[in-house]
Amino acid sequence: MYVSNCKLVDLPKIHDFRGNLTFVQPDDVIQFDIARVYYLYDVPSGATRGGHGHKNLQQLIIALSGSFNVVLNDGTDTQVFQLNRPNVGLYVCPMIWRELDNFSSGAVCLSIVSLSYDESDYYRDFDEYLQAMRELRNG
Ligand code: TYD
């Protein structure tokens, strides 16, 4: 529920003379079952993606190519992660507002998520999100 619950995770990297291979499977790397995968690419320079929170969705974000920043906010704390390695993922727990920016040319952002696409799981309005977080914090 809080930025402090979000963290970078090292993914396995199998290296040999043919190149590197990384895989993600639900075990000790991610604790959720994978329901969907989507990816952002051809992001124009200066564009911002995200700009929303999720009620229940958990997510692992990976820079498959290039780099970008992920800004996480829980209404109190903000943390910026730069992702630039295909064998490092950023786990994002539910109820976190996220924005992605500073995309390099050719960046590909892979998202591995716990739920099918469902617009009712989104907070698209920051004030509505902040109000929900206040209610959560106040029990
Ligand atoms: P949006 O949530 O704005 O993307 P981002 O978080 O990367 O900024 O989604 C853009 C559009 O794509 C929006 O109309 C919803 C749609 N969409 C789907 O239909 N399925 C999906 O799995 C996702 C992630 C988005």
mmCIF file with all atom_site columns, C-alpha atoms and ligand atoms in Angstrom:
data_model
loop_
_atom_site.group_PDB
_atom_site.id
_atom_site.type_symbol
_atom_site.label_atom_id
_atom_site.label_alt_id
_atom_site.label_comp_id
_atom_site.label_asym_id
_atom_site.label_entity_id
_atom_site.label_seq_id
_atom_site.pdbx_PDB_ins_code
_atom_site.Cartn_x
_atom_site.Cartn_y
_atom_site.Cartn_z
_atom_site.occupancy
_atom_site.B_iso_or_equiv
_atom_site.pdbx_formal_charge
_atom_site.auth_seq_id
_atom_site.auth_comp_id
_atom_site.auth_asym_id
_atom_site.auth_atom_id
_atom_site.pdbx_PDB_model_num
ATOM   1   C CA  . MET A 1 1   ? 0.000   0.000   0.000   1.00 0.00 ? 1   MET A CA  1
ATOM   2   C CA  . TYR A 1 2   ? 2.994   2.332   0.489   1.00 0.00 ? 2   TYR A CA  1
ATOM   3   C CA  . VAL A 1 3   ? 6.034   3.330   -1.549  1.00 0.00 ? 3   VAL A CA  1
ATOM   4   C CA  . SER A 1 4   ? 8.151   1.552   1.071   1.00 0.00 ? 4   SER A CA  1
ATOM   5   C CA  . ASN A 1 5   ? 6.526   -1.740  -0.038  1.00 0.00 ? 5   ASN A CA  1
ATOM   6   C CA  . CYS A 1 6   ? 7.754   -1.206  -3.623  1.00 0.00 ? 6   CYS A CA  1
ATOM   7   C CA  . LYS A 1 7   ? 11.208  -2.429  -4.472  1.00 0.00 ? 7   LYS A CA  1
ATOM   8   C CA  . LEU A 1 8   ? 13.708  -3.305  -7.142  1.00 0.00 ? 8   LEU A CA  1
ATOM   9   C CA  . VAL A 1 9   ? 14.074  -7.046  -7.663  1.00 0.00 ? 9   VAL A CA  1
ATOM   10  C CA  . ASP A 1 10  ? 16.973  -8.811  -9.314  1.00 0.00 ? 10  ASP A CA  1
ATOM   11  C CA  . LEU A 1 11  ? 15.827  -11.251 -11.972 1.00 0.00 ? 11  LEU A CA  1
ATOM   12  C CA  . PRO A 1 12  ? 17.754  -14.358 -12.982 1.00 0.00 ? 12  PRO A CA  1
ATOM   13  C CA  . LYS A 1 13  ? 20.243  -13.788 -15.788 1.00 0.00 ? 13  LYS A CA  1
ATOM   14  C CA  . ILE A 1 14  ? 21.506  -16.805 -17.705 1.00 0.00 ? 14  ILE A CA  1
ATOM   15  C CA  . HIS A 1 15  ? 24.628  -15.735 -19.510 1.00 0.00 ? 15  HIS A CA  1
ATOM   16  C CA  . ASP A 1 16  ? 26.477  -17.672 -22.167 1.00 0.00 ? 16  ASP A CA  1
ATOM   17  C CA  . PHE A 1 17  ? 28.361  -16.940 -25.366 1.00 0.00 ? 17  PHE A CA  1
ATOM   18  C CA  . ARG A 1 18  ? 25.045  -16.679 -27.299 1.00 0.00 ? 18  ARG A CA  1
ATOM   19  C CA  . GLY A 1 19  ? 23.846  -13.820 -25.107 1.00 0.00 ? 19  GLY A CA  1
ATOM   20  C CA  . ASN A 1 20  ? 21.717  -13.349 -22.004 1.00 0.00 ? 20  ASN A CA  1
ATOM   21  C CA  . LEU A 1 21  ? 18.373  -14.841 -21.027 1.00 0.00 ? 21  LEU A CA  1
ATOM   22  C CA  . THR A 1 22  ? 16.133  -13.578 -18.214 1.00 0.00 ? 22  THR A CA  1
ATOM   23  C CA  . PHE A 1 23  ? 12.849  -15.111 -17.082 1.00 0.00 ? 23  PHE A CA  1
ATOM   24  C CA  . VAL A 1 24  ? 10.083  -14.192 -14.668 1.00 0.00 ? 24  VAL A CA  1
ATOM   25  C CA  . GLN A 1 25  ? 8.041   -16.837 -12.924 1.00 0.00 ? 25  GLN A CA  1
ATOM   26  C CA  . PRO A 1 26  ? 5.828   -16.545 -9.871  1.00 0.00 ? 26  PRO A CA  1
ATOM   27  C CA  . ASP A 1 27  ? 7.924   -17.832 -7.006  1.00 0.00 ? 27  ASP A CA  1
ATOM   28  C CA  . ASP A 1 28  ? 10.279  -15.854 -4.822  1.00 0.00 ? 28  ASP A CA  1
ATOM   29  C CA  . VAL A 1 29  ? 10.713  -13.071 -7.393  1.00 0.00 ? 29  VAL A CA  1
ATOM   30  C CA  . ILE A 1 30  ? 7.041   -12.078 -7.646  1.00 0.00 ? 30  ILE A CA  1
ATOM   31  C CA  . GLN A 1 31  ? 4.356   -13.246 -5.243  1.00 0.00 ? 31  GLN A CA  1
ATOM   32  C CA  . PHE A 1 32  ? 1.408   -12.828 -7.613  1.00 0.00 ? 32  PHE A CA  1
ATOM   33  C CA  . ASP A 1 33  ? 0.002   -14.949 -10.401 1.00 0.00 ? 33  ASP A CA  1
ATOM   34  C CA  . ILE A 1 34  ? 0.530   -13.401 -13.825 1.00 0.00 ? 34  ILE A CA  1
ATOM   35  C CA  . ALA A 1 35  ? -2.749  -12.436 -15.510 1.00 0.00 ? 35  ALA A CA  1
ATOM   36  C CA  . ARG A 1 36  ? -1.559  -10.064 -18.244 1.00 0.00 ? 36  ARG A CA  1
ATOM   37  C CA  . VAL A 1 37  ? 1.504   -8.614  -19.930 1.00 0.00 ? 37  VAL A CA  1
ATOM   38  C CA  . TYR A 1 38  ? 1.643   -5.322  -21.823 1.00 0.00 ? 38  TYR A CA  1
ATOM   39  C CA  . TYR A 1 39  ? 4.411   -3.088  -23.075 1.00 0.00 ? 39  TYR A CA  1
ATOM   40  C CA  . LEU A 1 40  ? 5.049   0.506   -24.016 1.00 0.00 ? 40  LEU A CA  1
ATOM   41  C CA  . TYR A 1 41  ? 7.280   1.314   -26.981 1.00 0.00 ? 41  TYR A CA  1
ATOM   42  C CA  . ASP A 1 42  ? 7.845   4.101   -29.487 1.00 0.00 ? 42  ASP A CA  1
ATOM   43  C CA  . VAL A 1 43  ? 7.298   6.544   -26.617 1.00 0.00 ? 43  VAL A CA  1
ATOM   44  C CA  . PRO A 1 44  ? 8.049   10.047  -27.911 1.00 0.00 ? 44  PRO A CA  1
ATOM   45  C CA  . SER A 1 45  ? 10.763  12.027  -26.200 1.00 0.00 ? 45  SER A CA  1
ATOM   46  C CA  . GLY A 1 46  ? 9.271   14.075  -23.345 1.00 0.00 ? 46  GLY A CA  1
ATOM   47  C CA  . ALA A 1 47  ? 6.109   11.959  -23.037 1.00 0.00 ? 47  ALA A CA  1
ATOM   48  C CA  . THR A 1 48  ? 4.733   10.867  -19.660 1.00 0.00 ? 48  THR A CA  1
ATOM   49  C CA  . ARG A 1 49  ? 2.859   7.569   -19.243 1.00 0.00 ? 49  ARG A CA  1
ATOM   50  C CA  . GLY A 1 50  ? 0.991   6.181   -16.284 1.00 0.00 ? 50  GLY A CA  1
ATOM   51  C CA  . GLY A 1 51  ? -0.559  8.914   -14.197 1.00 0.00 ? 51  GLY A CA  1
ATOM   52  C CA  . HIS A 1 52  ? -2.849  6.610   -12.288 1.00 0.00 ? 52  HIS A CA  1
ATOM   53  C CA  . GLY A 1 53  ? -3.150  4.289   -9.315  1.00 0.00 ? 53  GLY A CA  1
ATOM   54  C CA  . HIS A 1 54  ? -4.604  0.815   -8.962  1.00 0.00 ? 54  HIS A CA  1
ATOM   55  C CA  . LYS A 1 55  ? -6.883  -0.450  -6.218  1.00 0.00 ? 55  LYS A CA  1
ATOM   56  C CA  . ASN A 1 56  ? -5.784  -4.086  -6.332  1.00 0.00 ? 56  ASN A CA  1
ATOM   57  C CA  . LEU A 1 57  ? -3.376  -4.624  -9.215  1.00 0.00 ? 57  LEU A CA  1
ATOM   58  C CA  . GLN A 1 58  ? 0.220   -5.654  -8.504  1.00 0.00 ? 58  GLN A CA  1
ATOM   59  C CA  . GLN A 1 59  ? 2.854   -5.040  -11.141 1.00 0.00 ? 59  GLN A CA  1
ATOM   60  C CA  . LEU A 1 60  ? 6.422   -5.746  -12.109 1.00 0.00 ? 60  LEU A CA  1
ATOM   61  C CA  . ILE A 1 61  ? 7.921   -3.147  -14.466 1.00 0.00 ? 61  ILE A CA  1
ATOM   62  C CA  . ILE A 1 62  ? 11.026  -3.954  -16.507 1.00 0.00 ? 62  ILE A CA  1
ATOM   63  C CA  . ALA A 1 63  ? 13.050  -1.849  -18.946 1.00 0.00 ? 63  ALA A CA  1
ATOM   64  C CA  . LEU A 1 64  ? 13.511  -4.462  -21.681 1.00 0.00 ? 64  LEU A CA  1
ATOM   65  C CA  . SER A 1 65  ? 15.451  -1.918  -23.699 1.00 0.00 ? 65  SER A CA  1
ATOM   66  C CA  . GLY A 1 66  ? 16.666  1.628   -23.055 1.00 0.00 ? 66  GLY A CA  1
ATOM   67  C CA  . SER A 1 67  ? 15.768  3.474   -19.889 1.00 0.00 ? 67  SER A CA  1
ATOM   68  C CA  . PHE A 1 68  ? 13.025  5.489   -18.196 1.00 0.00 ? 68  PHE A CA  1
ATOM   69  C CA  . ASN A 1 69  ? 12.064  6.759   -14.764 1.00 0.00 ? 69  ASN A CA  1
ATOM   70  C CA  . VAL A 1 70  ? 9.208   5.482   -12.627 1.00 0.00 ? 70  VAL A CA  1
ATOM   71  C CA  . VAL A 1 71  ? 7.941   7.971   -10.049 1.00 0.00 ? 71  VAL A CA  1
ATOM   72  C CA  . LEU A 1 72  ? 5.977   6.324   -7.237  1.00 0.00 ? 72  LEU A CA  1
ATOM   73  C CA  . ASN A 1 73  ? 3.807   8.288   -4.818  1.00 0.00 ? 73  ASN A CA  1
ATOM   74  C CA  . ASP A 1 74  ? 1.589   7.083   -1.968  1.00 0.00 ? 74  ASP A CA  1
ATOM   75  C CA  . GLY A 1 75  ? 0.184   10.471  -1.030  1.00 0.00 ? 75  GLY A CA  1
ATOM   76  C CA  . THR A 1 76  ? 2.941   11.007  1.542   1.00 0.00 ? 76  THR A CA  1
ATOM   77  C CA  . ASP A 1 77  ? 6.197   9.695   0.127   1.00 0.00 ? 77  ASP A CA  1
ATOM   78  C CA  . THR A 1 78  ? 7.634   9.868   -3.377  1.00 0.00 ? 78  THR A CA  1
ATOM   79  C CA  . GLN A 1 79  ? 10.434  7.749   -4.791  1.00 0.00 ? 79  GLN A CA  1
ATOM   80  C CA  . VAL A 1 80  ? 12.010  7.821   -8.234  1.00 0.00 ? 80  VAL A CA  1
ATOM   81  C CA  . PHE A 1 81  ? 13.475  4.671   -9.770  1.00 0.00 ? 81  PHE A CA  1
ATOM   82  C CA  . GLN A 1 82  ? 15.500  4.689   -12.943 1.00 0.00 ? 82  GLN A CA  1
ATOM   83  C CA  . LEU A 1 83  ? 15.082  1.415   -14.812 1.00 0.00 ? 83  LEU A CA  1
ATOM   84  C CA  . ASN A 1 84  ? 17.722  0.595   -17.401 1.00 0.00 ? 84  ASN A CA  1
ATOM   85  C CA  . ARG A 1 85  ? 18.547  -3.117  -17.092 1.00 0.00 ? 85  ARG A CA  1
ATOM   86  C CA  . PRO A 1 86  ? 16.464  -6.016  -18.472 1.00 0.00 ? 86  PRO A CA  1
ATOM   87  C CA  . ASN A 1 87  ? 17.366  -8.191  -15.483 1.00 0.00 ? 87  ASN A CA  1
ATOM   88  C CA  . VAL A 1 88  ? 16.012  -5.772  -12.861 1.00 0.00 ? 88  VAL A CA  1
ATOM   89  C CA  . GLY A 1 89  ? 12.297  -5.277  -12.197 1.00 0.00 ? 89  GLY A CA  1
ATOM   90  C CA  . LEU A 1 90  ? 10.399  -2.785  -10.082 1.00 0.00 ? 90  LEU A CA  1
ATOM   91  C CA  . TYR A 1 91  ? 7.632   -4.337  -7.994  1.00 0.00 ? 91  TYR A CA  1
ATOM   92  C CA  . VAL A 1 92  ? 4.711   -1.945  -7.481  1.00 0.00 ? 92  VAL A CA  1
ATOM   93  C CA  . CYS A 1 93  ? 2.095   -2.917  -4.894  1.00 0.00 ? 93  CYS A CA  1
ATOM   94  C CA  . PRO A 1 94  ? -1.586  -1.825  -4.963  1.00 0.00 ? 94  PRO A CA  1
ATOM   95  C CA  . MET A 1 95  ? -2.660  1.759   -4.140  1.00 0.00 ? 95  MET A CA  1
ATOM   96  C CA  . ILE A 1 96  ? 0.430   3.506   -5.533  1.00 0.00 ? 96  ILE A CA  1
ATOM   97  C CA  . TRP A 1 97  ? 0.213   6.484   -7.882  1.00 0.00 ? 97  TRP A CA  1
ATOM   98  C CA  . ARG A 1 98  ? 2.780   6.036   -10.666 1.00 0.00 ? 98  ARG A CA  1
ATOM   99  C CA  . GLU A 1 99  ? 4.154   8.129   -13.508 1.00 0.00 ? 99  GLU A CA  1
ATOM   100 C CA  . LEU A 1 100 ? 6.711   7.038   -16.084 1.00 0.00 ? 100 LEU A CA  1
ATOM   101 C CA  . ASP A 1 101 ? 8.843   9.621   -17.840 1.00 0.00 ? 101 ASP A CA  1
ATOM   102 C CA  . ASN A 1 102 ? 12.294  10.399  -19.194 1.00 0.00 ? 102 ASN A CA  1
ATOM   103 C CA  . PHE A 1 103 ? 12.041  7.610   -21.793 1.00 0.00 ? 103 PHE A CA  1
ATOM   104 C CA  . SER A 1 104 ? 15.203  7.129   -23.814 1.00 0.00 ? 104 SER A CA  1
ATOM   105 C CA  . SER A 1 105 ? 14.986  6.607   -27.543 1.00 0.00 ? 105 SER A CA  1
ATOM   106 C CA  . GLY A 1 106 ? 14.041  2.980   -28.253 1.00 0.00 ? 106 GLY A CA  1
ATOM   107 C CA  . ALA A 1 107 ? 12.940  2.275   -24.678 1.00 0.00 ? 107 ALA A CA  1
ATOM   108 C CA  . VAL A 1 108 ? 10.599  -0.673  -24.173 1.00 0.00 ? 108 VAL A CA  1
ATOM   109 C CA  . CYS A 1 109 ? 8.693   -0.852  -20.868 1.00 0.00 ? 109 CYS A CA  1
ATOM   110 C CA  . LEU A 1 110 ? 7.335   -4.285  -20.018 1.00 0.00 ? 110 LEU A CA  1
ATOM   111 C CA  . SER A 1 111 ? 4.594   -4.614  -17.396 1.00 0.00 ? 111 SER A CA  1
ATOM   112 C CA  . ILE A 1 112 ? 3.730   -7.976  -15.881 1.00 0.00 ? 112 ILE A CA  1
ATOM   113 C CA  . VAL A 1 113 ? 0.539   -7.615  -13.856 1.00 0.00 ? 113 VAL A CA  1
ATOM   114 C CA  . SER A 1 114 ? -1.750  -9.581  -11.569 1.00 0.00 ? 114 SER A CA  1
ATOM   115 C CA  . LEU A 1 115 ? -5.152  -8.715  -13.073 1.00 0.00 ? 115 LEU A CA  1
ATOM   116 C CA  . SER A 1 116 ? -6.880  -8.533  -16.428 1.00 0.00 ? 116 SER A CA  1
ATOM   117 C CA  . TYR A 1 117 ? -7.565  -5.055  -17.722 1.00 0.00 ? 117 TYR A CA  1
ATOM   118 C CA  . ASP A 1 118 ? -10.400 -3.548  -15.684 1.00 0.00 ? 118 ASP A CA  1
ATOM   119 C CA  . GLU A 1 119 ? -10.996 0.206   -15.735 1.00 0.00 ? 119 GLU A CA  1
ATOM   120 C CA  . SER A 1 120 ? -12.805 -0.007  -12.381 1.00 0.00 ? 120 SER A CA  1
ATOM   121 C CA  . ASP A 1 121 ? -9.472  -0.955  -10.743 1.00 0.00 ? 121 ASP A CA  1
ATOM   122 C CA  . TYR A 1 122 ? -7.995  2.447   -11.715 1.00 0.00 ? 122 TYR A CA  1
ATOM   123 C CA  . TYR A 1 123 ? -7.765  5.774   -9.943  1.00 0.00 ? 123 TYR A CA  1
ATOM   124 C CA  . ARG A 1 124 ? -7.355  8.188   -12.845 1.00 0.00 ? 124 ARG A CA  1
ATOM   125 C CA  . ASP A 1 125 ? -7.914  11.307  -10.753 1.00 0.00 ? 125 ASP A CA  1
ATOM   126 C CA  . PHE A 1 126 ? -5.109  12.245  -8.330  1.00 0.00 ? 126 PHE A CA  1
ATOM   127 C CA  . ASP A 1 127 ? -7.419  13.990  -5.836  1.00 0.00 ? 127 ASP A CA  1
ATOM   128 C CA  . GLU A 1 128 ? -9.701  10.966  -5.747  1.00 0.00 ? 128 GLU A CA  1
ATOM   129 C CA  . TYR A 1 129 ? -6.638  8.776   -5.172  1.00 0.00 ? 129 TYR A CA  1
ATOM   130 C CA  . LEU A 1 130 ? -5.392  11.027  -2.341  1.00 0.00 ? 130 LEU A CA  1
ATOM   131 C CA  . GLN A 1 131 ? -8.809  10.914  -0.681  1.00 0.00 ? 131 GLN A CA  1
ATOM   132 C CA  . ALA A 1 132 ? -8.812  7.093   -0.857  1.00 0.00 ? 132 ALA A CA  1
ATOM   133 C CA  . MET A 1 133 ? -5.326  6.992   0.707   1.00 0.00 ? 133 MET A CA  1
ATOM   134 C CA  . ARG A 1 134 ? -6.415  9.336   3.509   1.00 0.00 ? 134 ARG A CA  1
ATOM   135 C CA  . GLU A 1 135 ? -9.339  7.045   4.267   1.00 0.00 ? 135 GLU A CA  1
ATOM   136 C CA  . LEU A 1 136 ? -7.033  4.011   4.256   1.00 0.00 ? 136 LEU A CA  1
ATOM   137 C CA  . ARG A 1 137 ? -4.514  5.662   6.590   1.00 0.00 ? 137 ARG A CA  1
ATOM   138 C CA  . ASN A 1 138 ? -7.254  6.777   8.971   1.00 0.00 ? 138 ASN A CA  1
ATOM   139 C CA  . GLY A 1 139 ? -8.517  3.206   9.122   1.00 0.00 ? 139 GLY A CA  1
HETATM 140 P P1  . TYD B 2 .   ? -3.217  3.910   -20.099 1.00 0.00 ? 1   TYD B P1  1
HETATM 141 O O1  . TYD B 2 .   ? -3.641  3.302   -18.800 1.00 0.00 ? 1   TYD B O1  1
HETATM 142 O O2  . TYD B 2 .   ? -3.490  5.374   -20.292 1.00 0.00 ? 1   TYD B O2  1
HETATM 143 O O3  . TYD B 2 .   ? -1.675  3.600   -20.365 1.00 0.00 ? 1   TYD B O3  1
HETATM 144 P P2  . TYD B 2 .   ? -0.404  4.002   -19.470 1.00 0.00 ? 1   TYD B P2  1
HETATM 145 O O4  . TYD B 2 .   ? -0.654  3.512   -18.102 1.00 0.00 ? 1   TYD B O4  1
HETATM 146 O O5  . TYD B 2 .   ? 0.722   3.276   -20.089 1.00 0.00 ? 1   TYD B O5  1
HETATM 147 O O6  . TYD B 2 .   ? -0.249  5.473   -19.585 1.00 0.00 ? 1   TYD B O6  1
HETATM 148 O O7  . TYD B 2 .   ? -3.892  3.071   -21.266 1.00 0.00 ? 1   TYD B O7  1
HETATM 149 C C1  . TYD B 2 .   ? -3.972  3.583   -22.578 1.00 0.00 ? 1   TYD B C1  1
HETATM 150 C C2  . TYD B 2 .   ? -5.187  2.959   -23.243 1.00 0.00 ? 1   TYD B C2  1
HETATM 151 O O8  . TYD B 2 .   ? -4.975  1.556   -23.426 1.00 0.00 ? 1   TYD B O8  1
HETATM 152 C C3  . TYD B 2 .   ? -6.453  3.124   -22.437 1.00 0.00 ? 1   TYD B C3  1
HETATM 153 O O9  . TYD B 2 .   ? -7.502  3.425   -23.369 1.00 0.00 ? 1   TYD B O9  1
HETATM 154 C C4  . TYD B 2 .   ? -6.702  1.770   -21.853 1.00 0.00 ? 1   TYD B C4  1
HETATM 155 C C5  . TYD B 2 .   ? -6.065  0.842   -22.862 1.00 0.00 ? 1   TYD B C5  1
HETATM 156 N N1  . TYD B 2 .   ? -5.551  -0.406  -22.289 1.00 0.00 ? 1   TYD B N1  1
HETATM 157 C C6  . TYD B 2 .   ? -6.138  -1.610  -22.617 1.00 0.00 ? 1   TYD B C6  1
HETATM 158 O O10 . TYD B 2 .   ? -7.130  -1.673  -23.373 1.00 0.00 ? 1   TYD B O10 1
HETATM 159 N N2  . TYD B 2 .   ? -5.614  -2.760  -22.100 1.00 0.00 ? 1   TYD B N2  1
HETATM 160 C C7  . TYD B 2 .   ? -4.548  -2.753  -21.279 1.00 0.00 ? 1   TYD B C7  1
HETATM 161 O O11 . TYD B 2 .   ? -4.087  -3.839  -20.825 1.00 0.00 ? 1   TYD B O11 1
HETATM 162 C C8  . TYD B 2 .   ? -3.947  -1.488  -20.924 1.00 0.00 ? 1   TYD B C8  1
HETATM 163 C C9  . TYD B 2 .   ? -2.758  -1.418  -20.002 1.00 0.00 ? 1   TYD B C9  1
HETATM 164 C C10 . TYD B 2 .   ? -4.471  -0.349  -21.453 1.00 0.00 ? 1   TYD B C10 1
#
